[in-house]
């Protein structure tokens, strides 16, 4: 069986094709995507870029995904890829600091997968299994408070009491050339050593990594200033001089560490808001008899019981029973699908109303696990954006080192003493503003994260601030993003012989006995949420039905109507139903002596109940809008039609209009039928709508849209996770799944779609602030470096000037990056 040209899913015996598009497709959605985007990129190129065509498959080996703590720039990616490539048995590696992920393709006969985390835990990086990251506790606070806060301040205290007064012509309190002076300098050297090598370890590691990867970065410039002043002062101490600049080393390390630590604090506060997005991975399943079984012990062909409210553990087919299955998180379909014996079911979908027995498929695969693996594939191949300051450092660092070297050599050639020539070179390195440059990015990013958090936006990856500014296309998922993803009673139509209120009340009276999602929506819409007609009633009735099913060997069961209505429902002024029967496609019962039937239109055709032209037209209109038409009848004829579906989010039209006015293309992507997305296609600000697109094809669609520019994806469900990761900027709705949040660069906590334009505004403001900081730093350097070369600045004055420039950067970054109009 061949695979879909777009997403590689099986195309079946009747593939979708068209004369104007090359290839065969699994569904109309993939065909529509290929037709619309055919000009962007040749379809033949997809084989080379499809996530499941990994290097691991090329050498017939295996692939593992590791979580790596400690990556913070593109240089880290290069270093870890190089380190992994040096390991025996490793064919290829691809790292992403934006997602803390590295993919390793290896030969299992040469290397044990369990050994790979230890092999890649080098130079302060900590690797662990991606499926169960076991990150070491962040010790930044300990490093800063103990190494910097205590030892650094002790050294600076000695400077203030004993050394700084001599710089201004005062007599020293103690004899600096005697034993007491030697003892004092030894303490300062020890304290400075602790600050440099303990507190400054992450910075030194970054410098080492940049040298190994041959990509100079800001860590290298900061390390040069700190280690140069430390080395000079250590040599001066050994030859008996008293002009020591350990204070410069301490100041550089503490200022840059404080800036990075402040950024991490702001980021942790923001991400702490996501604590309620917990992973609920089920590792235990039930046998057909209802006995618990470890999921790892399941084999193809095993029969498993799935109760209402539980996820289907593996892909397979329904062996016994009939149930409504919620596939929204896996496929993006907003409406539940009824599954009967012989129908296929996907692992990760949720059984909502009645228990079923499934037979595990040949591969014992789980569609949700497949999405997770696809997410990791995309994340590991998604290189983080190299920070602007690091890109500048690739030119600035060699330039500063060259100027310092030439300046020192020229001073020496003009007849100055070697120590004076060394001082000139040291002053250039110190005055080259490593603190201001080192603070420019973390403080601007921290300000952006802070201002975003005030608007209910959690920035998960600081790469947002460079990627969002260039976004050309914004792609919205439909279900759960542009709509709220919750089934509701939206509308009701009655014929001339009945009132709308009576149709609604009689439908709710009989639907109380059913735990189908559509029935729950009708009950909640008519009687109100306080009736208990939703989650609590479904849990109680569903649990009882599941117990009955387990007793009967797993056959499908329905709720006993005599137990269904709660006391709260009975207390309402609403009709009650008796003799209720729950069918495959509807419910029937007696209300006020009349037989009332509620359900699918086919149920009434089978009973040959007449339907007026007005009601048939109402049913067709409901279906055309992508909603579920529910017929209601009594006295042998259909009396009304109810429309059930999910509602659009408030303000979505203003959001897409704002994005369109900002010059961004707006695309809607959904797994639903075209009718369900028609209202979005009609909006003038929406450029294109892709419907019936499966999850695997969503990611490829985002990639192909990216051929024409940068793409942002807004989604909420697990089915959106690969697309969120594939986008240049992934934005997740917090009411969605933890998998979607894990794939996103930013998460909207309060589900406000208006936060999307706000996020773009915050990123623009952050970029402006970053460029202001960098601009000041370079203007300062343009004035200070010539003064250092002329000998008018000594290292102490250079340090003071450096501190002043850093203070300006801090003050500038403290201002809000974006204010509401």
PDB file of N, CA and C in Angstrom, residues 714-784:
ATOM      1  N   UNK A 714      -1.223  28.745  15.742  1.00  0.00           N
ATOM      2  CA  UNK A 714      -1.981  28.872  16.982  1.00  0.00           C
ATOM      3  C   UNK A 714      -2.882  27.652  17.098  1.00  0.00           C
ATOM      4  N   UNK A 715      -2.715  26.845  18.158  1.00  0.00           N
ATOM      5  CA  UNK A 715      -3.507  25.634  18.318  1.00  0.00           C
ATOM      6  C   UNK A 715      -3.653  25.253  19.768  1.00  0.00           C
ATOM      7  N   UNK A 716      -4.379  24.140  20.006  1.00  0.00           N
ATOM      8  CA  UNK A 716      -4.645  23.752  21.395  1.00  0.00           C
ATOM      9  C   UNK A 716      -4.524  22.258  21.651  1.00  0.00           C
ATOM     10  N   UNK A 717      -4.774  21.415  20.663  1.00  0.00           N
ATOM     11  CA  UNK A 717      -4.869  19.982  20.911  1.00  0.00           C
ATOM     12  C   UNK A 717      -3.587  19.232  20.632  1.00  0.00           C
ATOM     13  N   UNK A 718      -3.552  17.973  21.060  1.00  0.00           N
ATOM     14  CA  UNK A 718      -2.394  17.122  20.788  1.00  0.00           C
ATOM     15  C   UNK A 718      -2.166  16.970  19.294  1.00  0.00           C
ATOM     16  N   UNK A 719      -3.260  16.999  18.517  1.00  0.00           N
ATOM     17  CA  UNK A 719      -3.108  16.877  17.067  1.00  0.00           C
ATOM     18  C   UNK A 719      -2.404  18.088  16.473  1.00  0.00           C
ATOM     19  N   UNK A 720      -2.386  19.207  17.211  1.00  0.00           N
ATOM     20  CA  UNK A 720      -1.717  20.410  16.724  1.00  0.00           C
ATOM     21  C   UNK A 720      -0.243  20.460  17.100  1.00  0.00           C
ATOM     22  N   UNK A 721       0.197  19.590  18.024  1.00  0.00           N
ATOM     23  CA  UNK A 721       1.557  19.692  18.559  1.00  0.00           C
ATOM     24  C   UNK A 721       2.637  19.637  17.471  1.00  0.00           C
ATOM     25  N   UNK A 722       2.599  18.672  16.543  1.00  0.00           N
ATOM     26  CA  UNK A 722       3.633  18.673  15.498  1.00  0.00           C
ATOM     27  C   UNK A 722       3.631  19.954  14.664  1.00  0.00           C
ATOM     28  N   UNK A 723       2.450  20.490  14.378  1.00  0.00           N
ATOM     29  CA  UNK A 723       2.373  21.726  13.599  1.00  0.00           C
ATOM     30  C   UNK A 723       2.904  22.901  14.408  1.00  0.00           C
ATOM     31  N   UNK A 724       2.618  22.931  15.717  1.00  0.00           N
ATOM     32  CA  UNK A 724       3.138  23.991  16.576  1.00  0.00           C
ATOM     33  C   UNK A 724       4.661  23.962  16.592  1.00  0.00           C
ATOM     34  N   UNK A 725       5.222  22.751  16.656  1.00  0.00           N
ATOM     35  CA  UNK A 725       6.677  22.623  16.673  1.00  0.00           C
ATOM     36  C   UNK A 725       7.292  22.947  15.320  1.00  0.00           C
ATOM     37  N   UNK A 726       6.569  22.634  14.244  1.00  0.00           N
ATOM     38  CA  UNK A 726       7.106  22.878  12.905  1.00  0.00           C
ATOM     39  C   UNK A 726       7.100  24.356  12.550  1.00  0.00           C
ATOM     40  N   UNK A 727       6.215  25.137  13.178  1.00  0.00           N
ATOM     41  CA  UNK A 727       6.121  26.556  12.873  1.00  0.00           C
ATOM     42  C   UNK A 727       7.327  27.304  13.427  1.00  0.00           C
ATOM     43  N   UNK A 728       7.622  28.451  12.837  1.00  0.00           N
ATOM     44  CA  UNK A 728       8.683  29.305  13.365  1.00  0.00           C
ATOM     45  C   UNK A 728       8.298  29.827  14.743  1.00  0.00           C
ATOM     46  N   UNK A 729       6.998  29.994  14.973  1.00  0.00           N
ATOM     47  CA  UNK A 729       6.485  30.441  16.262  1.00  0.00           C
ATOM     48  C   UNK A 729       5.228  29.654  16.574  1.00  0.00           C
ATOM     49  N   UNK A 730       5.255  28.852  17.653  1.00  0.00           N
ATOM     50  CA  UNK A 730       4.097  28.070  18.064  1.00  0.00           C
ATOM     51  C   UNK A 730       3.413  28.733  19.242  1.00  0.00           C
ATOM     52  N   UNK A 731       2.096  28.949  19.135  1.00  0.00           N
ATOM     53  CA  UNK A 731       1.318  29.596  20.197  1.00  0.00           C
ATOM     54  C   UNK A 731       0.203  28.636  20.594  1.00  0.00           C
ATOM     55  N   UNK A 732       0.173  28.245  21.863  1.00  0.00           N
ATOM     56  CA  UNK A 732      -0.793  27.260  22.339  1.00  0.00           C
ATOM     57  C   UNK A 732      -1.818  27.912  23.265  1.00  0.00           C
ATOM     58  N   UNK A 733      -3.055  27.389  23.198  1.00  0.00           N
ATOM     59  CA  UNK A 733      -4.111  27.801  24.121  1.00  0.00           C
ATOM     60  C   UNK A 733      -3.981  26.961  25.390  1.00  0.00           C
ATOM     61  N   UNK A 734      -3.978  27.595  26.562  1.00  0.00           N
ATOM     62  CA  UNK A 734      -3.710  26.866  27.813  1.00  0.00           C
ATOM     63  C   UNK A 734      -4.791  25.856  28.142  1.00  0.00           C
ATOM     64  N   UNK A 735      -6.022  26.049  27.643  1.00  0.00           N
ATOM     65  CA  UNK A 735      -7.091  25.091  27.921  1.00  0.00           C
ATOM     66  C   UNK A 735      -6.923  23.816  27.113  1.00  0.00           C
ATOM     67  N   UNK A 736      -5.917  23.764  26.250  1.00  0.00           N
ATOM     68  CA  UNK A 736      -5.662  22.563  25.454  1.00  0.00           C
ATOM     69  C   UNK A 736      -4.884  21.526  26.228  1.00  0.00           C
ATOM     70  N   UNK A 737      -4.080  20.744  25.529  1.00  0.00           N
ATOM     71  CA  UNK A 737      -3.376  19.634  26.155  1.00  0.00           C
ATOM     72  C   UNK A 737      -1.953  20.013  26.516  1.00  0.00           C
ATOM     73  N   UNK A 738      -1.375  19.210  27.430  1.00  0.00           N
ATOM     74  CA  UNK A 738       0.018  19.440  27.834  1.00  0.00           C
ATOM     75  C   UNK A 738       0.966  19.212  26.665  1.00  0.00           C
ATOM     76  N   UNK A 739       0.606  18.327  25.729  1.00  0.00           N
ATOM     77  CA  UNK A 739       1.466  18.077  24.572  1.00  0.00           C
ATOM     78  C   UNK A 739       1.534  19.316  23.688  1.00  0.00           C
ATOM     79  N   UNK A 740       0.410  20.002  23.521  1.00  0.00           N
ATOM     80  CA  UNK A 740       0.407  21.235  22.739  1.00  0.00           C
ATOM     81  C   UNK A 740       1.240  22.309  23.429  1.00  0.00           C
ATOM     82  N   UNK A 741       1.108  22.410  24.759  1.00  0.00           N
ATOM     83  CA  UNK A 741       1.892  23.402  25.502  1.00  0.00           C
ATOM     84  C   UNK A 741       3.379  23.094  25.406  1.00  0.00           C
ATOM     85  N   UNK A 742       3.732  21.808  25.414  1.00  0.00           N
ATOM     86  CA  UNK A 742       5.134  21.411  25.340  1.00  0.00           C
ATOM     87  C   UNK A 742       5.731  21.770  23.983  1.00  0.00           C
ATOM     88  N   UNK A 743       4.901  21.793  22.963  1.00  0.00           N
ATOM     89  CA  UNK A 743       5.392  22.081  21.613  1.00  0.00           C
ATOM     90  C   UNK A 743       5.463  23.568  21.319  1.00  0.00           C
ATOM     91  N   UNK A 744       4.817  24.388  22.146  1.00  0.00           N
ATOM     92  CA  UNK A 744       4.661  25.799  21.835  1.00  0.00           C
ATOM     93  C   UNK A 744       5.822  26.635  22.349  1.00  0.00           C
ATOM     94  N   UNK A 745       5.985  27.808  21.727  1.00  0.00           N
ATOM     95  CA  UNK A 745       6.941  28.809  22.191  1.00  0.00           C
ATOM     96  C   UNK A 745       6.284  29.787  23.148  1.00  0.00           C
ATOM     97  N   UNK A 746       4.962  29.920  23.062  1.00  0.00           N
ATOM     98  CA  UNK A 746       4.210  30.808  23.941  1.00  0.00           C
ATOM     99  C   UNK A 746       2.849  30.186  24.201  1.00  0.00           C
ATOM    100  N   UNK A 747       2.320  30.398  25.417  1.00  0.00           N
ATOM    101  CA  UNK A 747       1.038  29.816  25.815  1.00  0.00           C
ATOM    102  C   UNK A 747       0.122  30.935  26.298  1.00  0.00           C
ATOM    103  N   UNK A 748      -1.114  30.957  25.790  1.00  0.00           N
ATOM    104  CA  UNK A 748      -2.114  31.945  26.199  1.00  0.00           C
ATOM    105  C   UNK A 748      -2.907  31.374  27.371  1.00  0.00           C
ATOM    106  N   UNK A 749      -2.705  31.933  28.571  1.00  0.00           N
ATOM    107  CA  UNK A 749      -3.274  31.343  29.773  1.00  0.00           C
ATOM    108  C   UNK A 749      -4.783  31.509  29.870  1.00  0.00           C
ATOM    109  N   UNK A 750      -5.302  32.659  29.472  1.00  0.00           N
ATOM    110  CA  UNK A 750      -6.729  32.912  29.677  1.00  0.00           C
ATOM    111  C   UNK A 750      -7.566  32.696  28.419  1.00  0.00           C
ATOM    112  N   UNK A 751      -6.987  32.040  27.410  1.00  0.00           N
ATOM    113  CA  UNK A 751      -7.726  31.663  26.201  1.00  0.00           C
ATOM    114  C   UNK A 751      -8.219  32.872  25.396  1.00  0.00           C
ATOM    115  N   UNK A 752      -7.663  34.050  25.644  1.00  0.00           N
ATOM    116  CA  UNK A 752      -8.052  35.229  24.858  1.00  0.00           C
ATOM    117  C   UNK A 752      -7.327  35.211  23.518  1.00  0.00           C
ATOM    118  N   UNK A 753      -8.087  35.137  22.437  1.00  0.00           N
ATOM    119  CA  UNK A 753      -7.450  35.211  21.130  1.00  0.00           C
ATOM    120  C   UNK A 753      -6.832  36.583  20.898  1.00  0.00           C
ATOM    121  N   UNK A 754      -7.365  37.614  21.571  1.00  0.00           N
ATOM    122  CA  UNK A 754      -6.809  38.953  21.410  1.00  0.00           C
ATOM    123  C   UNK A 754      -5.378  39.030  21.927  1.00  0.00           C
ATOM    124  N   UNK A 755      -4.964  38.002  22.698  1.00  0.00           N
ATOM    125  CA  UNK A 755      -3.585  37.979  23.183  1.00  0.00           C
ATOM    126  C   UNK A 755      -2.594  37.689  22.062  1.00  0.00           C
ATOM    127  N   UNK A 756      -3.058  37.149  20.922  1.00  0.00           N
ATOM    128  CA  UNK A 756      -2.142  36.861  19.808  1.00  0.00           C
ATOM    129  C   UNK A 756      -1.559  38.149  19.235  1.00  0.00           C
ATOM    130  N   UNK A 757      -2.402  39.151  18.850  1.00  0.00           N
ATOM    131  CA  UNK A 757      -1.805  40.422  18.407  1.00  0.00           C
ATOM    132  C   UNK A 757      -0.975  41.089  19.501  1.00  0.00           C
ATOM    133  N   UNK A 758      -1.401  40.922  20.772  1.00  0.00           N
ATOM    134  CA  UNK A 758      -0.634  41.508  21.872  1.00  0.00           C
ATOM    135  C   UNK A 758       0.752  40.885  21.959  1.00  0.00           C
ATOM    136  N   UNK A 759       0.845  39.585  21.717  1.00  0.00           N
ATOM    137  CA  UNK A 759       2.145  38.916  21.741  1.00  0.00           C
ATOM    138  C   UNK A 759       3.069  39.511  20.681  1.00  0.00           C
ATOM    139  N   UNK A 760       2.541  39.737  19.488  1.00  0.00           N
ATOM    140  CA  UNK A 760       3.357  40.340  18.435  1.00  0.00           C
ATOM    141  C   UNK A 760       3.792  41.758  18.828  1.00  0.00           C
ATOM    142  N   UNK A 761       2.906  42.499  19.489  1.00  0.00           N
ATOM    143  CA  UNK A 761       3.262  43.852  19.921  1.00  0.00           C
ATOM    144  C   UNK A 761       4.349  43.819  20.987  1.00  0.00           C
ATOM    145  N   UNK A 762       4.257  42.871  21.920  1.00  0.00           N
ATOM    146  CA  UNK A 762       5.286  42.745  22.961  1.00  0.00           C
ATOM    147  C   UNK A 762       6.632  42.380  22.350  1.00  0.00           C
ATOM    148  N   UNK A 763       6.628  41.489  21.378  1.00  0.00           N
ATOM    149  CA  UNK A 763       7.894  41.094  20.754  1.00  0.00           C
ATOM    150  C   UNK A 763       8.513  42.244  19.983  1.00  0.00           C
ATOM    151  N   UNK A 764       7.674  43.057  19.333  1.00  0.00           N
ATOM    152  CA  UNK A 764       8.213  44.229  18.639  1.00  0.00           C
ATOM    153  C   UNK A 764       8.872  45.185  19.628  1.00  0.00           C
ATOM    154  N   UNK A 765       8.194  45.419  20.761  1.00  0.00           N
ATOM    155  CA  UNK A 765       8.759  46.295  21.774  1.00  0.00           C
ATOM    156  C   UNK A 765      10.044  45.745  22.364  1.00  0.00           C
ATOM    157  N   UNK A 766      10.096  44.430  22.560  1.00  0.00           N
ATOM    158  CA  UNK A 766      11.308  43.808  23.100  1.00  0.00           C
ATOM    159  C   UNK A 766      12.466  43.941  22.132  1.00  0.00           C
ATOM    160  N   UNK A 767      12.203  43.749  20.852  1.00  0.00           N
ATOM    161  CA  UNK A 767      13.263  43.905  19.853  1.00  0.00           C
ATOM    162  C   UNK A 767      13.789  45.337  19.805  1.00  0.00           C
ATOM    163  N   UNK A 768      12.869  46.301  19.932  1.00  0.00           N
ATOM    164  CA  UNK A 768      13.316  47.702  19.974  1.00  0.00           C
ATOM    165  C   UNK A 768      14.215  47.950  21.178  1.00  0.00           C
ATOM    166  N   UNK A 769      13.821  47.397  22.323  1.00  0.00           N
ATOM    167  CA  UNK A 769      14.618  47.581  23.535  1.00  0.00           C
ATOM    168  C   UNK A 769      15.992  46.929  23.396  1.00  0.00           C
ATOM    169  N   UNK A 770      16.026  45.741  22.806  1.00  0.00           N
ATOM    170  CA  UNK A 770      17.298  45.052  22.602  1.00  0.00           C
ATOM    171  C   UNK A 770      18.216  45.871  21.701  1.00  0.00           C
ATOM    172  N   UNK A 771      17.679  46.410  20.623  1.00  0.00           N
ATOM    173  CA  UNK A 771      18.503  47.192  19.704  1.00  0.00           C
ATOM    174  C   UNK A 771      18.970  48.501  20.343  1.00  0.00           C
ATOM    175  N   UNK A 772      18.131  49.088  21.215  1.00  0.00           N
ATOM    176  CA  UNK A 772      18.552  50.276  21.949  1.00  0.00           C
ATOM    177  C   UNK A 772      19.738  49.952  22.860  1.00  0.00           C
ATOM    178  N   UNK A 773      19.646  48.835  23.578  1.00  0.00           N
ATOM    179  CA  UNK A 773      20.726  48.436  24.475  1.00  0.00           C
ATOM    180  C   UNK A 773      22.026  48.198  23.713  1.00  0.00           C
ATOM    181  N   UNK A 774      21.906  47.468  22.620  1.00  0.00           N
ATOM    182  CA  UNK A 774      23.105  47.180  21.832  1.00  0.00           C
ATOM    183  C   UNK A 774      23.659  48.452  21.191  1.00  0.00           C
ATOM    184  N   UNK A 775      22.768  49.321  20.752  1.00  0.00           N
ATOM    185  CA  UNK A 775      23.224  50.566  20.149  1.00  0.00           C
ATOM    186  C   UNK A 775      24.024  51.404  21.127  1.00  0.00           C
ATOM    187  N   UNK A 776      23.529  51.514  22.369  1.00  0.00           N
ATOM    188  CA  UNK A 776      24.280  52.267  23.373  1.00  0.00           C
ATOM    189  C   UNK A 776      25.631  51.610  23.634  1.00  0.00           C
ATOM    190  N   UNK A 777      25.651  50.297  23.742  1.00  0.00           N
ATOM    191  CA  UNK A 777      26.905  49.600  24.039  1.00  0.00           C
ATOM    192  C   UNK A 777      27.953  49.865  22.958  1.00  0.00           C
ATOM    193  N   UNK A 778      27.535  49.864  21.700  1.00  0.00           N
ATOM    194  CA  UNK A 778      28.505  50.071  20.622  1.00  0.00           C
ATOM    195  C   UNK A 778      28.921  51.537  20.505  1.00  0.00           C
ATOM    196  N   UNK A 779      28.007  52.473  20.784  1.00  0.00           N
ATOM    197  CA  UNK A 779      28.392  53.892  20.810  1.00  0.00           C
ATOM    198  C   UNK A 779      29.430  54.121  21.905  1.00  0.00           C
ATOM    199  N   UNK A 780      29.178  53.496  23.047  1.00  0.00           N
ATOM    200  CA  UNK A 780      30.126  53.603  24.160  1.00  0.00           C
ATOM    201  C   UNK A 780      31.487  53.039  23.757  1.00  0.00           C
ATOM    202  N   UNK A 781      31.488  51.888  23.099  1.00  0.00           N
ATOM    203  CA  UNK A 781      32.746  51.268  22.685  1.00  0.00           C
ATOM    204  C   UNK A 781      33.500  52.148  21.690  1.00  0.00           C
ATOM    205  N   UNK A 782      32.753  52.789  20.809  1.00  0.00           N
ATOM    206  CA  UNK A 782      33.386  53.640  19.798  1.00  0.00           C
ATOM    207  C   UNK A 782      34.152  54.793  20.440  1.00  0.00           C
ATOM    208  N   UNK A 783      33.681  55.235  21.619  1.00  0.00           N
ATOM    209  CA  UNK A 783      34.377  56.329  22.310  1.00  0.00           C
ATOM    210  C   UNK A 783      35.428  55.814  23.284  1.00  0.00           C
ATOM    211  N   UNK A 784      35.145  54.700  23.951  1.00  0.00           N
ATOM    212  CA  UNK A 784      36.014  54.248  25.037  1.00  0.00           C
ATOM    213  C   UNK A 784      37.263  53.529  24.541  1.00  0.00           C
TER     214      UNK A 784
END
